[in-house]
Amino acid sequence: MRKPILLLLTLLILMTQTGCWSRIELNDVAIVTASAIDLAQDGKYKLSVQILKMKMTKGISENGSSSENVTLTLSAKGDTIMEALNVIQKKIPRLIIFSHNRVIIVGEKLAREGLAPAIDFFSRHREARGNSYLLTTRGEAAELLKVPANFEIFTGEEMREEEKARLLDSASIRDFIYRLFEKGIEPTSSQMQVIPLSDPNGKPAKEEEMGLGLVGVGIYRKDKLLGWMNRSEAECLLWLRNRMKSSVLTVAIPGKDRQPGRVSVQLISAKTKYKSKITGENIQFEVAIKMTGELFENSTKLSIKEMNNLNFLQHALEKEIENRVNMTVKKLQTQYKSDVIGFGNILHRQHKSDWNKKYATLWEEEFPKIDVKTKATFKFIGTGRVNESLVEEEELEK
Amino acid sequence: MAPNGQGDSTAGNDKLSADLDTNLKQFQAVFDKCGDIQYRPFELNEALLGTFIFLSGLGNINAVNMDLLRNAIESSLIEQSEALTEDIKAAIHSKLGFTSQTSWSDDFQASVDKILAGELAVLLDGFTSILLLNVKELDTRSIEEPATESVIRGPRDGFQENISTNISLIRRRLKTTQLKLEMFTAGKLSVTDIAIAYLEGIAEESLIAEVKERVGRIKIDAILESGYVEELIEDNSVSPFPQVMVTERPDKVVGNLLEGKVAIIVDNTPFVIVVPGTFFQLLQTPEDYYQRYFVASAIRILRFIAVVSSLLLPSLYIALTTYHHEMIPTMLLISIASSRETVPFPAFVEAMLMEVAFEGLREAGVRLPRPVGQGVSIVGALVIGQAAVAAGIVSSPLLIIVSMTGIASFLFPSFQLGLAFRLLRFPMMIAAATFGLYGILMLMLMLLLHMLHLQSFGVPYMSPLSPLRAGELKDVLYRANWLKMSKSSKSRG
């Protein structure tokens, strides 16, 4: 009988020895779904958090309408993020938790000044997720939080879903920090903007017609934003980094006669291999891209029943891929001088001693000088339901 | 069956005299105020008098039978009225062939015991021995399908209260001399018959000896159900886990006998104990072996899931919603949080409330007479389920958790093991409410340590998983094909 009593006493003592009790009921937390950091005029950080209003979400699940705003956006300024958060915390009666914060948006101004001090909070905070996506936007980041969600319950989820689809190069906080510290590779982050849903040029008539869209990728050197890459260049980055999930490639086929056509393919896989060679002062990279795709649209007169035509198309696509890769790499080398693809990293792996001796410290200067040769191979794995080109068939009937 | 055998050797103090009246007085003194004892004097011929002594109700004997008996005894005793010789005993034996068992006793105390066990005693003037006839035929219910363990496919007969019927149900499945049945009695007042059944050559000698030793050690006034025996012979009486298997199904008992287990059959109860009981054995049903093995394996896996969820679901809910918000997917968290918004209680109180209500409902369902039972289920489903959620006292996700836990706990083939897990759920919830997942982990570790430490009749409770006997796992984690199982000597094939 002594033993169980002793055991029980030990347990009771143990219970009182714990420091803080992290128990908190769900009714007492404010769940942050997205946060935005901007640099204010006076050099302070402006933190905006999007918090879920639970009562409203219940209304939605019962009524099925989403016209009402279910989230609350709170902002505060502070010398550090924590200080700003503290100000926000005092505005609401519930404890703010960051464990479901899936998106962190950074304004352009702050990004150009340097992100590291701002994201330190998110990498250090026990609650914050390493896999939250880091987004950059032109202008104020807080603006994005105000856009009403079109499909999900709240905007944060919509942003996350969009990032998850990996249509453009995405980066989580963890990725970003990893690439920040890794030598021979520079970080990127997706660029998200408020864009009109219907009209790509004109201004939307109503506010509801605005949506969030990924428009490109922000290129960084260290933690400072240098500039943006547009959609097609950003897609190219995905291929080069072996992270493509699916993408579309369109190529114009000049054609033998006057009427040029276009061919669109759905890319199914893209695999890139790098081979580096050091000859004297020169560094050469051979980039071999292997892609497969399915033909989705063919407005040329070429019938794909013919093996020759198929080969011709494949060749044209290969050329296009090579062109786009070359252009992207060139832009990185000349305009930004930032190695976001990670050529340095590859060199480090393939020529360890040379890298350690020579290039490790000088890579920023060395990168614009490297010679990149691209070799693409494209293979059709499907041509769709139709064999003959519709364009050609019409002509045959005449 | 009473422990009669050839009963003459039973030690007693009082010898019988040759005088009928002296004997009768002795019996009447012992059976004083025992209203169910009946005496019926008879006369064989002018010279020879006798008396039947029997229990009314226990013995199935009527006046016609008694006359028959009288005539039979008379015809064999008619010539000689001297001392009782072996010849006469044999003659009576053969003449009385129509009753099941006859024996002679010259010991008073032994005769009293047998009369109480339902035998008919024939006292004859001038003889120092009593003729005992086993005419016992108790009123019992017929063999029915076991109420607690029903199957879709499999035999429908179940044990009932009569030990000899129960033994016959086992015997008809094992027509071999290897099946041994050793009879004991226990209980100072109840004098309950206990049979220990095993298959010689398959069950280990040490196990049989241990079971006999423990059953022989039982000292109690009365045994009304095999639960008494279970508690008196189990290894660890403070453990929540049942260390013996209890079943109403003869096929289950036979299956276990074939695996080298020992069955303890107690009179007056349909529940037969099988030892040693191991955790995984308690999670098996005979139907696992009757259904196709793919299906049976899938059901076993389902059962393992049920074990885990019946123990952990409510506590995981408490731990995740009060400590580890980050572990719930965002959208799920939102729907839980929004339905919890109006709930005035902490998650622990909420869960406790519902679990206690559910357990109460269940207990009420068992105890109440059937027509009232329906009322209980309506109250349970409507009042507790619907109204509580509608009133915002309980959140609907919790209600789902409680129902899932309830369903999971119904999946246990062994009601006793299910009870253990139902009970353990509550400490688990307290651990979750005080320490979160850490608390669940600690309690799980303690439970595991206990289960690994536990033994039943020398067999580790968690065997064959620990200590690992990989060859036997094919009948534990899943149910292998018979072709593969017959290689193992201990299997049922």
mmCIF file with all atom_site columns, C-alpha atoms in Angstrom, chain B residues 388-470:
data_model
loop_
_atom_site.group_PDB
_atom_site.id
_atom_site.type_symbol
_atom_site.label_atom_id
_atom_site.label_alt_id
_atom_site.label_comp_id
_atom_site.label_asym_id
_atom_site.label_entity_id
_atom_site.label_seq_id
_atom_site.pdbx_PDB_ins_code
_atom_site.Cartn_x
_atom_site.Cartn_y
_atom_site.Cartn_z
_atom_site.occupancy
_atom_site.B_iso_or_equiv
_atom_site.pdbx_formal_charge
_atom_site.auth_seq_id
_atom_site.auth_comp_id
_atom_site.auth_asym_id
_atom_site.auth_atom_id
_atom_site.pdbx_PDB_model_num
ATOM 1  C CA . ALA B 1 388 ? -28.032 19.704  -25.653 1.00 0.00 ? 388 ALA B CA 1
ATOM 2  C CA . VAL B 1 389 ? -26.495 20.807  -28.918 1.00 0.00 ? 389 VAL B CA 1
ATOM 3  C CA . ALA B 1 390 ? -29.404 23.030  -29.834 1.00 0.00 ? 390 ALA B CA 1
ATOM 4  C CA . ALA B 1 391 ? -29.247 24.673  -26.434 1.00 0.00 ? 391 ALA B CA 1
ATOM 5  C CA . GLY B 1 392 ? -25.547 25.288  -26.910 1.00 0.00 ? 392 GLY B CA 1
ATOM 6  C CA . ILE B 1 393 ? -24.586 23.367  -23.811 1.00 0.00 ? 393 ILE B CA 1
ATOM 7  C CA . VAL B 1 394 ? -22.568 20.830  -25.723 1.00 0.00 ? 394 VAL B CA 1
ATOM 8  C CA . SER B 1 395 ? -20.817 21.262  -29.040 1.00 0.00 ? 395 SER B CA 1
ATOM 9  C CA . SER B 1 396 ? -21.736 18.987  -31.886 1.00 0.00 ? 396 SER B CA 1
ATOM 10 C CA . PRO B 1 397 ? -18.167 17.808  -32.640 1.00 0.00 ? 397 PRO B CA 1
ATOM 11 C CA . LEU B 1 398 ? -17.990 16.489  -29.098 1.00 0.00 ? 398 LEU B CA 1
ATOM 12 C CA . LEU B 1 399 ? -21.250 14.675  -29.597 1.00 0.00 ? 399 LEU B CA 1
ATOM 13 C CA . ILE B 1 400 ? -19.745 13.009  -32.643 1.00 0.00 ? 400 ILE B CA 1
ATOM 14 C CA . ILE B 1 401 ? -16.693 12.068  -30.597 1.00 0.00 ? 401 ILE B CA 1
ATOM 15 C CA . VAL B 1 402 ? -18.815 10.587  -27.828 1.00 0.00 ? 402 VAL B CA 1
ATOM 16 C CA . SER B 1 403 ? -20.899 8.565   -30.259 1.00 0.00 ? 403 SER B CA 1
ATOM 17 C CA . MET B 1 404 ? -17.815 7.341   -32.080 1.00 0.00 ? 404 MET B CA 1
ATOM 18 C CA . THR B 1 405 ? -16.284 6.328   -28.774 1.00 0.00 ? 405 THR B CA 1
ATOM 19 C CA . GLY B 1 406 ? -19.491 4.574   -27.866 1.00 0.00 ? 406 GLY B CA 1
ATOM 20 C CA . ILE B 1 407 ? -19.594 2.646   -31.111 1.00 0.00 ? 407 ILE B CA 1
ATOM 21 C CA . ALA B 1 408 ? -15.925 1.764   -30.735 1.00 0.00 ? 408 ALA B CA 1
ATOM 22 C CA . SER B 1 409 ? -16.509 0.375   -27.267 1.00 0.00 ? 409 SER B CA 1
ATOM 23 C CA . PHE B 1 410 ? -19.281 -1.851  -28.610 1.00 0.00 ? 410 PHE B CA 1
ATOM 24 C CA . LEU B 1 411 ? -16.795 -3.442  -30.963 1.00 0.00 ? 411 LEU B CA 1
ATOM 25 C CA . PHE B 1 412 ? -14.989 -5.291  -28.195 1.00 0.00 ? 412 PHE B CA 1
ATOM 26 C CA . PRO B 1 413 ? -15.714 -9.002  -28.477 1.00 0.00 ? 413 PRO B CA 1
ATOM 27 C CA . SER B 1 414 ? -15.080 -9.323  -24.765 1.00 0.00 ? 414 SER B CA 1
ATOM 28 C CA . PHE B 1 415 ? -17.470 -7.312  -22.664 1.00 0.00 ? 415 PHE B CA 1
ATOM 29 C CA . GLN B 1 416 ? -15.006 -7.419  -19.776 1.00 0.00 ? 416 GLN B CA 1
ATOM 30 C CA . LEU B 1 417 ? -12.224 -5.874  -21.838 1.00 0.00 ? 417 LEU B CA 1
ATOM 31 C CA . GLY B 1 418 ? -14.664 -3.274  -23.114 1.00 0.00 ? 418 GLY B CA 1
ATOM 32 C CA . LEU B 1 419 ? -15.490 -2.414  -19.522 1.00 0.00 ? 419 LEU B CA 1
ATOM 33 C CA . ALA B 1 420 ? -11.807 -1.971  -18.736 1.00 0.00 ? 420 ALA B CA 1
ATOM 34 C CA . PHE B 1 421 ? -11.392 0.461   -21.608 1.00 0.00 ? 421 PHE B CA 1
ATOM 35 C CA . ARG B 1 422 ? -14.576 2.318   -20.714 1.00 0.00 ? 422 ARG B CA 1
ATOM 36 C CA . LEU B 1 423 ? -13.198 2.795   -17.239 1.00 0.00 ? 423 LEU B CA 1
ATOM 37 C CA . LEU B 1 424 ? -9.717  3.812   -18.370 1.00 0.00 ? 424 LEU B CA 1
ATOM 38 C CA . ARG B 1 425 ? -11.177 6.467   -20.632 1.00 0.00 ? 425 ARG B CA 1
ATOM 39 C CA . PHE B 1 426 ? -11.907 8.666   -17.624 1.00 0.00 ? 426 PHE B CA 1
ATOM 40 C CA . PRO B 1 427 ? -8.418  8.842   -16.110 1.00 0.00 ? 427 PRO B CA 1
ATOM 41 C CA . MET B 1 428 ? -7.221  9.393   -19.649 1.00 0.00 ? 428 MET B CA 1
ATOM 42 C CA . MET B 1 429 ? -9.518  12.396  -19.979 1.00 0.00 ? 429 MET B CA 1
ATOM 43 C CA . ILE B 1 430 ? -8.262  13.802  -16.694 1.00 0.00 ? 430 ILE B CA 1
ATOM 44 C CA . ALA B 1 431 ? -4.670  13.345  -17.846 1.00 0.00 ? 431 ALA B CA 1
ATOM 45 C CA . ALA B 1 432 ? -5.502  15.083  -21.112 1.00 0.00 ? 432 ALA B CA 1
ATOM 46 C CA . ALA B 1 433 ? -7.184  17.956  -19.324 1.00 0.00 ? 433 ALA B CA 1
ATOM 47 C CA . THR B 1 434 ? -4.258  18.551  -17.003 1.00 0.00 ? 434 THR B CA 1
ATOM 48 C CA . PHE B 1 435 ? -1.238  17.889  -19.217 1.00 0.00 ? 435 PHE B CA 1
ATOM 49 C CA . GLY B 1 436 ? -2.504  17.710  -22.764 1.00 0.00 ? 436 GLY B CA 1
ATOM 50 C CA . LEU B 1 437 ? -0.902  15.231  -25.119 1.00 0.00 ? 437 LEU B CA 1
ATOM 51 C CA . TYR B 1 438 ? 1.947   14.913  -22.669 1.00 0.00 ? 438 TYR B CA 1
ATOM 52 C CA . GLY B 1 439 ? -0.465  13.610  -20.069 1.00 0.00 ? 439 GLY B CA 1
ATOM 53 C CA . ILE B 1 440 ? -2.007  11.166  -22.525 1.00 0.00 ? 440 ILE B CA 1
ATOM 54 C CA . LEU B 1 441 ? 1.443   9.924   -23.382 1.00 0.00 ? 441 LEU B CA 1
ATOM 55 C CA . MET B 1 442 ? 2.404   9.493   -19.729 1.00 0.00 ? 442 MET B CA 1
ATOM 56 C CA . LEU B 1 443 ? -0.745  7.580   -18.898 1.00 0.00 ? 443 LEU B CA 1
ATOM 57 C CA . MET B 1 444 ? -0.377  5.464   -22.020 1.00 0.00 ? 444 MET B CA 1
ATOM 58 C CA . LEU B 1 445 ? 3.166   4.617   -20.953 1.00 0.00 ? 445 LEU B CA 1
ATOM 59 C CA . MET B 1 446 ? 1.952   3.650   -17.499 1.00 0.00 ? 446 MET B CA 1
ATOM 60 C CA . LEU B 1 447 ? -0.792  1.527   -18.989 1.00 0.00 ? 447 LEU B CA 1
ATOM 61 C CA . LEU B 1 448 ? 1.620   -0.157  -21.358 1.00 0.00 ? 448 LEU B CA 1
ATOM 62 C CA . LEU B 1 449 ? 4.070   -0.848  -18.542 1.00 0.00 ? 449 LEU B CA 1
ATOM 63 C CA . HIS B 1 450 ? 1.273   -2.364  -16.535 1.00 0.00 ? 450 HIS B CA 1
ATOM 64 C CA . MET B 1 451 ? 0.035   -4.468  -19.442 1.00 0.00 ? 451 MET B CA 1
ATOM 65 C CA . LEU B 1 452 ? 3.519   -5.698  -20.225 1.00 0.00 ? 452 LEU B CA 1
ATOM 66 C CA . HIS B 1 453 ? 4.092   -6.542  -16.594 1.00 0.00 ? 453 HIS B CA 1
ATOM 67 C CA . LEU B 1 454 ? 0.797   -8.358  -16.203 1.00 0.00 ? 454 LEU B CA 1
ATOM 68 C CA . GLN B 1 455 ? 0.713   -12.118 -16.367 1.00 0.00 ? 455 GLN B CA 1
ATOM 69 C CA . SER B 1 456 ? -2.095  -14.591 -16.469 1.00 0.00 ? 456 SER B CA 1
ATOM 70 C CA . PHE B 1 457 ? -1.201  -18.057 -15.173 1.00 0.00 ? 457 PHE B CA 1
ATOM 71 C CA . GLY B 1 458 ? 2.425   -17.522 -16.115 1.00 0.00 ? 458 GLY B CA 1
ATOM 72 C CA . VAL B 1 459 ? 1.638   -16.260 -19.602 1.00 0.00 ? 459 VAL B CA 1
ATOM 73 C CA . PRO B 1 460 ? 2.546   -12.622 -20.318 1.00 0.00 ? 460 PRO B CA 1
ATOM 74 C CA . TYR B 1 461 ? -0.599  -10.628 -20.978 1.00 0.00 ? 461 TYR B CA 1
ATOM 75 C CA . MET B 1 462 ? 0.636   -9.071  -24.190 1.00 0.00 ? 462 MET B CA 1
ATOM 76 C CA . SER B 1 463 ? 2.015   -12.267 -25.682 1.00 0.00 ? 463 SER B CA 1
ATOM 77 C CA . PRO B 1 464 ? 2.761   -13.108 -28.417 1.00 0.00 ? 464 PRO B CA 1
ATOM 78 C CA . LEU B 1 465 ? 3.565   -9.480  -29.172 1.00 0.00 ? 465 LEU B CA 1
ATOM 79 C CA . SER B 1 466 ? 5.693   -9.129  -26.107 1.00 0.00 ? 466 SER B CA 1
ATOM 80 C CA . PRO B 1 467 ? 7.657   -11.274 -25.569 1.00 0.00 ? 467 PRO B CA 1
ATOM 81 C CA . LEU B 1 468 ? 7.673   -11.492 -29.325 1.00 0.00 ? 468 LEU B CA 1
ATOM 82 C CA . ARG B 1 469 ? 6.910   -14.780 -30.959 1.00 0.00 ? 469 ARG B CA 1
ATOM 83 C CA . ALA B 1 470 ? 6.800   -13.685 -34.554 1.00 0.00 ? 470 ALA B CA 1
#
